[in-house]
Structure formats: structure tokens, C-alpha cells
Short mmCIF file of N, CA and C in Angstrom, two decimals:
data_model
loop_
_atom_site.label_atom_id
_atom_site.label_comp_id
_atom_site.label_asym_id
_atom_site.label_seq_id
_atom_site.Cartn_x
_atom_site.Cartn_y
_atom_site.Cartn_z
N UNK A 1 1.04 -1.11 0.26
CA UNK A 1 -0.18 0.32 -0.08
C UNK A 1 0.90 0.96 0.06
N UNK A 2 2.02 1.21 0.78
CA UNK A 2 2.55 2.38 0.76
C UNK A 2 3.73 2.48 -0.40
N UNK A 3 4.12 1.35 -0.79
CA UNK A 3 4.57 1.11 -1.98
C UNK A 3 3.91 2.46 -3.33
N UNK A 4 2.52 1.82 -3.33
CA UNK A 4 1.43 2.75 -4.19
C UNK A 4 2.04 4.36 -4.38
N UNK A 5 1.88 4.39 -2.75
CA UNK A 5 1.66 6.23 -2.53
C UNK A 5 2.96 6.77 -3.01
N UNK A 6 4.60 5.55 -2.64
CA UNK A 6 4.97 6.14 -2.59
C UNK A 6 5.83 6.55 -4.16
N UNK A 7 5.11 5.33 -5.33
CA UNK A 7 5.05 5.68 -6.81
C UNK A 7 4.90 6.87 -7.05
N UNK A 8 3.53 7.42 -6.55
CA UNK A 8 2.74 8.45 -6.78
C UNK A 8 3.70 9.76 -6.56
N UNK A 9 4.46 9.45 -5.45
CA UNK A 9 5.46 10.68 -4.86
C UNK A 9 6.76 10.98 -5.67
N UNK A 10 7.07 10.33 -6.50
CA UNK A 10 7.65 10.24 -7.74
C UNK A 10 7.75 11.29 -8.73
N UNK A 11 8.71 12.10 -8.92
CA UNK A 11 8.66 13.16 -9.92
C UNK A 11 8.55 12.36 -11.46
N UNK A 12 7.90 13.08 -12.04
CA UNK A 12 7.76 12.43 -13.71
C UNK A 12 8.20 13.57 -14.27
N UNK A 13 9.23 13.21 -15.35
CA UNK A 13 9.78 14.27 -15.98
C UNK A 13 9.75 14.61 -17.48
N UNK A 14 8.97 13.91 -18.05
CA UNK A 14 8.44 13.65 -19.57
C UNK A 14 7.06 12.82 -19.64
N UNK A 15 6.22 13.47 -20.68
CA UNK A 15 4.39 12.79 -21.16
C UNK A 15 5.19 11.61 -21.88
N UNK A 16 4.82 10.90 -22.16
CA UNK A 16 4.82 10.12 -23.41
C UNK A 16 3.48 9.88 -23.83
N UNK A 17 3.35 9.76 -25.00
CA UNK A 17 2.06 9.56 -25.89
C UNK A 17 1.27 8.40 -25.32
N UNK A 18 2.08 7.42 -25.41
CA UNK A 18 1.70 6.47 -25.38
C UNK A 18 1.11 6.25 -23.56
N UNK A 19 1.81 7.01 -22.48
CA UNK A 19 0.90 7.03 -21.40
C UNK A 19 -0.32 7.78 -21.37
N UNK A 20 -0.47 8.96 -22.14
CA UNK A 20 -1.92 9.34 -22.16
C UNK A 20 -2.74 8.63 -22.69
N UNK A 21 -2.35 7.74 -23.50
CA UNK A 21 -3.45 6.68 -24.26
C UNK A 21 -3.65 5.66 -22.80
N UNK A 22 -2.69 5.12 -22.74
CA UNK A 22 -2.94 4.17 -21.14
C UNK A 22 -3.41 4.79 -20.23
N UNK A 23 -3.51 5.76 -19.78
CA UNK A 23 -4.18 6.42 -18.83
C UNK A 23 -5.82 6.98 -19.69
N UNK A 24 -5.97 7.52 -20.42
CA UNK A 24 -7.07 7.68 -20.85
C UNK A 24 -8.10 6.60 -21.08
N UNK A 25 -7.62 5.51 -21.49
CA UNK A 25 -8.18 4.17 -22.09
C UNK A 25 -8.78 3.71 -20.75
N UNK A 26 -7.92 3.53 -19.59
CA UNK A 26 -8.49 3.13 -18.41
C UNK A 26 -9.12 4.04 -17.11
N UNK A 27 -10.04 4.71 -17.70
CA UNK A 27 -11.16 5.93 -17.46
C UNK A 27 -12.53 5.07 -16.88
N UNK A 28 -12.61 3.94 -16.97
CA UNK A 28 -13.87 3.30 -15.63
C UNK A 28 -14.00 4.12 -14.54
N UNK A 29 -12.93 3.62 -13.98
CA UNK A 29 -13.13 3.91 -11.95
C UNK A 29 -11.68 3.66 -11.78
N UNK A 30 -11.50 4.20 -10.63
CA UNK A 30 -10.46 4.52 -9.79
C UNK A 30 -9.29 3.49 -9.88
N UNK A 31 -10.09 1.70 -9.67
CA UNK A 31 -9.27 0.87 -9.91
C UNK A 31 -8.54 0.09 -10.83
N UNK A 32 -9.06 0.65 -12.42
CA UNK A 32 -8.63 0.55 -13.20
C UNK A 32 -7.53 1.29 -14.01
N UNK A 33 -7.60 2.40 -13.50
CA UNK A 33 -7.29 3.84 -13.87
C UNK A 33 -5.71 3.87 -13.05
N UNK A 34 -5.26 3.53 -11.73
CA UNK A 34 -4.57 3.32 -10.77
C UNK A 34 -3.44 2.00 -11.42
N UNK A 35 -4.24 0.77 -11.86
CA UNK A 35 -2.99 -0.54 -11.67
C UNK A 35 -2.64 -0.11 -13.02
N UNK A 36 -2.96 0.58 -14.03
CA UNK A 36 -1.82 0.83 -15.24
C UNK A 36 -0.54 0.59 -15.00
N UNK A 37 0.05 0.26 -15.82
CA UNK A 37 1.78 -0.51 -15.74
C UNK A 37 2.70 0.19 -16.35
N UNK A 38 2.20 1.09 -17.88
CA UNK A 38 3.41 1.59 -18.36
C UNK A 38 3.08 3.07 -17.78
N UNK A 39 2.10 3.54 -17.17
CA UNK A 39 2.14 4.48 -16.89
C UNK A 39 2.08 5.46 -15.23
N UNK A 40 2.18 6.47 -15.16
CA UNK A 40 1.71 7.12 -13.95
C UNK A 40 0.85 7.78 -14.01
N UNK A 41 -0.55 7.31 -13.75
CA UNK A 41 -2.04 8.06 -13.65
C UNK A 41 -2.38 7.87 -12.31
N UNK A 42 -2.89 9.24 -12.45
CA UNK A 42 -3.73 9.17 -11.12
C UNK A 42 -5.81 9.50 -11.43
N UNK A 43 -6.19 9.36 -10.17
CA UNK A 43 -7.85 9.24 -10.78
C UNK A 43 -8.03 10.97 -10.00
N UNK A 44 -8.91 11.29 -10.88
CA UNK A 44 -9.80 12.63 -10.51
C UNK A 44 -10.94 12.33 -10.18
N UNK A 45 -11.16 12.51 -8.98
CA UNK A 45 -12.71 12.32 -8.30
C UNK A 45 -13.50 13.28 -8.37
N UNK A 46 -13.16 14.46 -8.40
CA UNK A 46 -14.12 15.65 -9.12
C UNK A 46 -14.71 15.04 -10.47
N UNK A 47 -14.33 14.81 -11.45
CA UNK A 47 -14.75 14.28 -12.62
C UNK A 47 -14.85 13.09 -13.20
N UNK A 48 -14.28 12.46 -12.26
CA UNK A 48 -14.03 10.71 -12.81
C UNK A 48 -13.52 10.26 -13.64
N UNK A 49 -12.42 10.87 -14.16
CA UNK A 49 -11.67 10.64 -15.47
C UNK A 49 -10.04 10.24 -14.68
N UNK A 50 -9.45 9.23 -15.70
CA UNK A 50 -8.23 8.99 -15.42
C UNK A 50 -7.20 9.77 -16.17
N UNK A 51 -6.05 10.36 -15.42
CA UNK A 51 -5.13 11.70 -15.98
C UNK A 51 -3.66 10.64 -15.73
N UNK A 52 -3.05 11.61 -16.45
CA UNK A 52 -1.49 10.90 -16.49
C UNK A 52 -0.74 12.07 -15.99
N UNK A 53 0.45 11.84 -14.79
CA UNK A 53 0.92 12.89 -13.90
C UNK A 53 1.60 14.03 -15.04
N UNK A 54 1.69 15.40 -15.26
CA UNK A 54 1.98 16.17 -16.30
C UNK A 54 3.20 16.97 -15.72
N UNK A 55 3.64 16.72 -14.39
CA UNK A 55 4.94 17.50 -13.84
C UNK A 55 4.81 17.74 -12.49
N UNK A 56 6.09 17.73 -11.68
CA UNK A 56 5.98 17.72 -10.38
C UNK A 56 6.02 16.29 -9.46
N UNK A 57 5.16 16.85 -8.37
CA UNK A 57 4.88 15.54 -7.52
C UNK A 57 3.10 15.47 -7.34
N UNK A 58 2.98 14.39 -6.56
CA UNK A 58 1.62 14.16 -6.50
C UNK A 58 0.79 15.68 -6.11
N UNK A 59 1.21 16.65 -4.74
CA UNK A 59 0.78 17.94 -4.33
C UNK A 59 0.83 18.76 -5.83
N UNK A 60 1.20 18.68 -6.81
CA UNK A 60 1.24 19.58 -7.52
C UNK A 60 0.27 19.81 -9.08
N UNK A 61 -0.39 18.76 -9.12
CA UNK A 61 -1.66 18.16 -9.93
C UNK A 61 -2.40 19.40 -9.83
N UNK A 62 -2.98 20.46 -10.88
CA UNK A 62 -3.32 21.71 -10.95
C UNK A 62 -4.90 21.03 -11.89
N UNK A 63 -4.79 19.97 -12.64
CA UNK A 63 -6.06 19.89 -13.54
C UNK A 63 -6.54 19.15 -13.03
N UNK A 64 -7.26 18.67 -11.81
CA UNK A 64 -8.20 17.99 -11.22
C UNK A 64 -7.92 19.04 -10.09
N UNK A 65 -9.37 19.71 -9.68
CA UNK A 65 -10.13 20.54 -8.60
C UNK A 65 -9.47 19.99 -7.22
N UNK A 66 -8.86 21.44 -6.69
CA UNK A 66 -8.33 20.77 -4.91
C UNK A 66 -7.26 19.56 -5.03
N UNK A 67 -7.72 18.44 -4.15
CA UNK A 67 -6.57 17.17 -3.31
C UNK A 67 -7.49 16.69 -3.43
N UNK A 68 -8.62 15.98 -4.31
CA UNK A 68 -9.73 15.01 -4.53
C UNK A 68 -9.29 14.47 -5.59
N UNK A 69 -7.90 13.72 -5.35
CA UNK A 69 -7.62 12.79 -6.62
C UNK A 69 -6.49 11.80 -5.63
N UNK A 70 -6.97 10.45 -6.51
CA UNK A 70 -5.91 9.79 -6.28
C UNK A 70 -5.53 9.06 -6.64
N UNK A 71 -3.59 8.10 -5.77
CA UNK A 71 -2.61 7.71 -6.56
C UNK A 71 -1.86 6.69 -5.95
N UNK A 72 -1.71 5.71 -6.49
CA UNK A 72 -1.70 4.79 -5.98
C UNK A 72 -2.80 3.79 -5.08
N UNK A 73 -3.59 4.62 -4.50
CA UNK A 73 -4.63 3.66 -3.94
C UNK A 73 -6.10 4.29 -3.58
N UNK A 74 -6.44 3.63 -4.29
CA UNK A 74 -8.03 4.19 -4.05
C UNK A 74 -8.47 4.65 -2.39
N UNK A 75 -8.56 3.78 -2.30
CA UNK A 75 -9.33 4.31 -0.90
C UNK A 75 -8.74 5.31 -0.37
N UNK A 76 -7.54 6.40 -0.21
CA UNK A 76 -7.24 7.23 0.45
C UNK A 76 -6.96 8.26 -0.77
N UNK A 77 -8.03 9.34 -0.96
CA UNK A 77 -7.14 10.37 -1.60
C UNK A 77 -5.80 11.63 -1.31
N UNK A 78 -5.81 12.10 -2.03
CA UNK A 78 -3.91 12.60 -1.26
C UNK A 78 -4.77 13.48 -0.83
N UNK A 79 -5.67 14.56 -0.20
CA UNK A 79 -5.97 15.16 0.43
C UNK A 79 -5.97 14.47 1.85
N UNK A 80 -6.55 13.28 2.02
CA UNK A 80 -6.05 12.39 3.36
C UNK A 80 -5.06 12.05 3.61
N UNK A 81 -3.90 11.78 2.52
CA UNK A 81 -2.55 11.69 2.38
C UNK A 81 -2.20 12.76 3.71
N UNK A 82 -1.86 13.65 3.14
CA UNK A 82 -1.83 14.94 3.06
C UNK A 82 -2.16 15.22 4.60
N UNK A 83 -3.25 15.15 5.04
CA UNK A 83 -3.48 15.17 6.50
C UNK A 83 -2.65 14.00 6.92
N UNK A 84 -2.75 12.94 6.74
CA UNK A 84 -2.20 11.94 7.86
C UNK A 84 -0.66 12.02 8.04
N UNK A 85 -0.07 12.92 7.06
CA UNK A 85 1.34 13.05 7.33
C UNK A 85 1.77 13.99 7.69
N UNK A 86 0.58 14.89 8.45
CA UNK A 86 0.58 16.49 8.59
C UNK A 86 0.58 15.90 10.12
N UNK A 87 -0.62 14.96 10.74
CA UNK A 87 -0.73 14.25 11.89
C UNK A 87 0.50 13.28 12.67
N UNK A 88 1.24 12.72 11.61
CA UNK A 88 2.11 11.76 11.93
C UNK A 88 3.57 12.82 12.10
N UNK A 89 3.32 14.15 11.53
CA UNK A 89 4.57 14.92 12.06
C UNK A 89 4.06 15.66 13.15
N UNK A 90 3.22 16.09 13.15
CA UNK A 90 2.64 16.16 14.65
C UNK A 90 2.89 15.56 15.66
N UNK A 91 2.59 14.41 15.30
CA UNK A 91 2.63 13.26 16.52
C UNK A 91 4.02 13.06 17.03
N UNK A 92 5.02 13.44 16.16
CA UNK A 92 6.39 12.59 16.64
C UNK A 92 7.12 14.17 17.24
N UNK A 93 6.47 15.32 16.68
CA UNK A 93 6.91 16.25 17.06
C UNK A 93 6.20 16.47 18.89
N UNK A 94 5.30 16.31 19.09
CA UNK A 94 4.74 16.04 20.37
C UNK A 94 5.28 15.22 21.19
N UNK A 95 5.72 14.02 20.48
CA UNK A 95 6.31 12.77 21.33
C UNK A 95 7.81 13.37 21.82
N UNK A 96 8.58 13.88 20.78
CA UNK A 96 9.77 14.53 20.81
C UNK A 96 10.11 15.53 21.93
N UNK A 97 9.07 16.40 21.91
CA UNK A 97 8.44 17.50 23.55
C UNK A 97 8.47 16.66 24.31
N UNK A 98 8.06 15.63 24.87
CA UNK A 98 7.49 15.02 26.13
C UNK A 98 8.44 14.02 26.26
N UNK A 99 9.34 13.75 25.28
CA UNK A 99 10.45 13.00 25.52
C UNK A 99 11.47 14.27 26.40
N UNK A 100 11.73 14.67 25.75
CA UNK A 100 12.77 15.68 26.03
C UNK A 100 12.17 16.51 27.51
N UNK A 101 11.27 16.83 28.20
CA UNK A 101 10.63 17.41 29.07
C UNK A 101 10.70 15.89 30.36
N UNK A 102 10.68 14.64 29.87
CA UNK A 102 11.01 13.43 30.77
C UNK A 102 11.92 13.69 31.24
N UNK A 103 13.04 13.51 30.10
CA UNK A 103 14.75 13.79 30.70
C UNK A 103 15.36 14.70 31.27
N UNK A 104 14.42 15.91 31.28
CA UNK A 104 14.66 16.96 31.69
C UNK A 104 14.09 16.87 32.99
N UNK A 105 13.07 16.47 33.75
CA UNK A 105 12.59 16.67 34.63
C UNK A 105 13.52 15.34 35.69
N UNK A 106 13.63 14.09 35.14
CA UNK A 106 14.19 13.25 35.23
C UNK A 106 15.97 13.85 35.98
N UNK A 107 16.10 14.23 35.08
CA UNK A 107 17.48 14.93 35.29
C UNK A 107 17.70 16.03 36.54
N UNK A 108 16.59 17.04 36.44
CA UNK A 108 16.56 17.49 38.19
C UNK A 108 16.17 16.57 38.99
N UNK A 109 15.72 15.68 38.99
CA UNK A 109 15.35 15.19 40.12
C UNK A 109 16.55 14.25 40.71
N UNK A 110 17.22 13.61 39.86
CA UNK A 110 18.39 13.68 40.24
C UNK A 110 19.32 14.34 40.64
N UNK A 111 19.40 15.49 40.23
CA UNK A 111 20.14 16.37 40.73
C UNK A 111 19.90 17.11 42.20
N UNK A 112 18.32 17.11 42.26
CA UNK A 112 17.94 17.11 43.70
C UNK A 112 17.85 16.17 44.80
N UNK A 113 18.15 15.24 44.11
CA UNK A 113 18.44 13.75 45.07
C UNK A 113 20.35 13.86 45.70
N UNK A 114 21.07 14.20 44.28
CA UNK A 114 22.20 14.58 44.63
C UNK A 114 22.43 15.20 45.79
N UNK A 115 21.88 16.48 45.83
CA UNK A 115 21.60 18.08 46.89
C UNK A 115 21.33 17.54 47.89
N UNK A 116 20.42 16.34 48.14
CA UNK A 116 20.07 16.07 48.78
C UNK A 116 20.83 15.22 49.93
N UNK A 117 21.11 14.19 49.38
CA UNK A 117 22.08 13.34 49.61
C UNK A 117 23.56 13.91 50.39
N UNK A 118 23.44 15.03 49.19
CA UNK A 118 24.91 15.58 50.19
C UNK A 118 24.62 16.30 51.63
N UNK A 119 23.26 16.96 51.55
CA UNK A 119 23.24 17.81 52.73
C UNK A 119 23.16 16.94 53.94
N UNK A 120 22.47 15.72 53.52
CA UNK A 120 22.53 14.58 54.47
C UNK A 120 23.97 14.60 55.18
N UNK A 121 24.57 13.70 54.21
CA UNK A 121 25.64 13.44 54.58
C UNK A 121 26.64 14.50 55.53
N UNK A 122 26.16 15.44 54.92
CA UNK A 122 27.30 16.96 55.61
C UNK A 122 26.18 17.05 57.24
N UNK A 123 25.44 16.77 57.44
CA UNK A 123 24.24 17.02 58.43
C UNK A 123 24.59 16.13 59.79
N UNK A 124 25.04 14.32 59.12
CA UNK A 124 25.52 13.62 59.55
C UNK A 124 27.29 14.11 60.39
N UNK A 125 28.06 14.37 59.08
CA UNK A 125 29.41 14.65 59.53
C UNK A 125 29.42 15.65 60.54
N UNK A 126 28.51 16.46 60.59
CA UNK A 126 28.45 17.55 61.31
C UNK A 126 27.80 17.02 62.51
N UNK A 127 26.73 16.28 62.68
CA UNK A 127 26.37 16.04 64.24
C UNK A 127 27.35 14.48 64.82
N UNK A 128 27.58 13.89 63.73
CA UNK A 128 29.58 13.08 64.25
C UNK A 128 30.17 13.59 65.23
N UNK A 129 30.99 15.12 64.49
CA UNK A 129 31.73 15.89 64.83
C UNK A 129 31.12 16.08 66.30
N UNK A 130 30.23 17.10 66.33
CA UNK A 130 29.21 17.50 67.72
C UNK A 130 29.40 16.36 68.75
N UNK A 131 29.04 15.39 68.51
CA UNK A 131 29.34 13.55 69.13
C UNK A 131 30.78 13.54 70.23
N UNK A 132 31.55 13.19 69.24
CA UNK A 132 32.57 13.38 69.34
C UNK A 132 33.57 14.61 70.40
N UNK A 133 33.05 15.56 69.76
CA UNK A 133 33.27 16.48 70.57
C UNK A 133 32.97 16.61 71.98
N UNK A 134 31.65 16.45 72.04
CA UNK A 134 30.93 16.07 73.75
C UNK A 134 31.70 15.31 74.02
N UNK A 135 32.26 13.78 73.70
CA UNK A 135 32.94 12.82 74.11
C UNK A 135 33.89 13.15 75.03
N UNK A 136 35.03 13.53 73.64
CA UNK A 136 36.42 14.50 74.48
C UNK A 136 35.97 15.51 75.39
N UNK A 137 35.18 16.26 75.84
CA UNK A 137 34.86 16.88 76.34
C UNK A 137 34.96 16.84 77.79
N UNK A 138 33.82 15.25 78.03
CA UNK A 138 33.37 14.73 78.91
C UNK A 138 34.54 14.10 79.39
N UNK A 139 35.57 13.36 78.84
CA UNK A 139 36.90 12.57 79.44
C UNK A 139 37.27 13.93 79.75
N UNK A 140 37.59 15.02 79.23
CA UNK A 140 38.63 16.08 80.06
C UNK A 140 37.88 16.59 81.24
N UNK A 141 36.51 16.61 81.49
CA UNK A 141 36.25 16.75 82.65
C UNK A 141 36.39 15.84 84.05
N UNK A 142 36.15 14.66 83.03
CA UNK A 142 36.34 13.57 84.16
C UNK A 142 37.64 13.42 85.09
N UNK A 143 38.38 13.80 83.47
CA UNK A 143 39.99 13.49 84.30
C UNK A 143 40.23 14.82 85.17
N UNK A 144 39.66 16.19 84.72
CA UNK A 144 40.44 17.06 85.63
C UNK A 144 39.49 17.27 86.98
N UNK A 145 38.47 16.46 87.08
CA UNK A 145 37.36 16.18 88.55
C UNK A 145 38.25 15.16 89.75
N UNK A 146 39.25 13.70 88.92
CA UNK A 146 39.80 13.25 89.35
C UNK A 146 41.43 13.69 89.75
N UNK A 147 41.72 14.82 89.13
CA UNK A 147 43.00 15.48 89.26
C UNK A 147 42.54 16.06 90.72
N UNK A 148 41.45 16.63 90.53
CA UNK A 148 41.09 17.83 91.61
C UNK A 148 40.80 16.76 93.14
N UNK A 149 40.05 15.73 92.58
CA UNK A 149 39.80 14.75 93.77
C UNK A 149 41.30 14.39 94.79
N UNK A 150 42.53 14.12 93.65
CA UNK A 150 43.54 13.78 93.90
C UNK A 150 44.56 14.56 95.32
N UNK A 151 44.31 15.72 94.78
CA UNK A 151 44.99 16.96 95.39
C UNK A 151 44.22 17.81 96.26
N UNK A 152 43.35 17.69 96.44
CA UNK A 152 42.02 18.23 97.50
C UNK A 152 41.30 19.00 97.28
N UNK A 153 41.17 19.63 95.62
CA UNK A 153 40.92 20.45 95.39
C UNK A 153 39.22 20.45 94.95
N UNK A 154 38.55 19.83 95.45
CA UNK A 154 37.32 19.73 95.14
C UNK A 154 36.35 21.28 94.86
N UNK A 155 35.43 21.59 94.66
CA UNK A 155 35.24 22.51 94.17
C UNK A 155 34.05 23.15 95.56
N UNK A 156 33.73 22.16 96.56
CA UNK A 156 32.77 22.57 97.57
C UNK A 156 33.08 22.95 98.43
N UNK A 157 34.52 23.21 98.63
CA UNK A 157 35.01 23.74 100.26
C UNK A 157 35.39 25.33 99.95
N UNK A 158 34.65 26.10 100.99
CA UNK A 158 34.97 27.58 100.73
C UNK A 158 35.83 27.68 101.76
N UNK A 159 36.02 29.09 102.02
CA UNK A 159 36.91 29.14 103.08
C UNK A 159 36.20 29.95 104.49
N UNK A 160 36.48 29.43 105.59
CA UNK A 160 36.09 29.26 106.84
C UNK A 160 35.11 31.08 106.78
N UNK A 161 36.16 31.94 106.65
CA UNK A 161 36.17 33.54 106.98
C UNK A 161 34.87 33.94 106.58
N UNK A 162 34.40 33.43 104.74
CA UNK A 162 33.18 33.78 104.26
C UNK A 162 32.11 32.83 104.53
N UNK A 163 32.07 31.75 105.24
CA UNK A 163 30.94 31.38 105.47
C UNK A 163 30.05 32.17 106.82
N UNK A 164 31.14 33.06 107.61
CA UNK A 164 30.32 33.51 108.81
C UNK A 164 29.73 34.75 108.38
#
């Protein structure tokens, strides 16, 4: 099916007399017109005739009013083919945009997660440093208290003169 449509997209450089005869002889209906082997014919739906391409591509036919002619397959006229091609192009563009958005969002989430992980590591290391500092402070206090007890320098002895 696609091969027939692509056949209609081929540029036609010159039109022979036999091609015109072949197309006009098969002017009964769309199927016989398009199935002509020696010529590149199209079936004009407005005046129900079989004609030969004179120049250009399937979108440059001017002898048939509008885009209501068939090339390659009778079920789809050129207008429908043009609309389907446009829809496919739009769908591909929308898909590309969605894909780009998804990739961008995923990258942002990953970078935020990495930043959050770094913050958590930093906060964990900060808490660990505080804990070690508190442990060392407690050890120092214990040592100084032991030294004070050893030499009788407890902090609760007050001079007798200051009591009265």
C-alpha cells in the first residue's frame, strides 16, 4: 500500500503519448486507472476521469480541482494522505517534546536527590563531629575532676571566713 503511495510521489520528467493513451483508456474507475502499468496515472475524483501526471509531485496536480484525486490506492485520496502525513509529523514533534520534558524532569530530580544526599551526609558528619567533641569534653572534665579529688581541690570547699 505504501509502495503505491510512494510511486505517486516520484517525479515525472516527461509524458509520452502512450502514457496519455494508457491513462485515458483506463478511465472507467479508480482501480483500473491506478493499476495501469505503463504510465503514472491518477484518478481525479471530481470529474471521474483518469489522467497522467504532467509534472512535479502528487501535490502539484492542477488539472483536478483541489486535492480530491487518488494516487497509488483508491481508498485514500491525496487530501487524506496529506492530513495523515501532517498528523504523523505533529505526533512525532509532540512525542519529542514529551521525551525532552521527561528527560529534563528526571535530570532535575536526580540532581535534587544528589544535593539532598550531600546535605544529609554533611549534617550526619556535623552531628558525628559534635558527638565526638562532647565525648572528648566529658573525658577532659572527668580527668580534671579526678585530679582535683586527688589533690583535695574539690570545688565545694569554701574558706571559713566567708561562711560567717
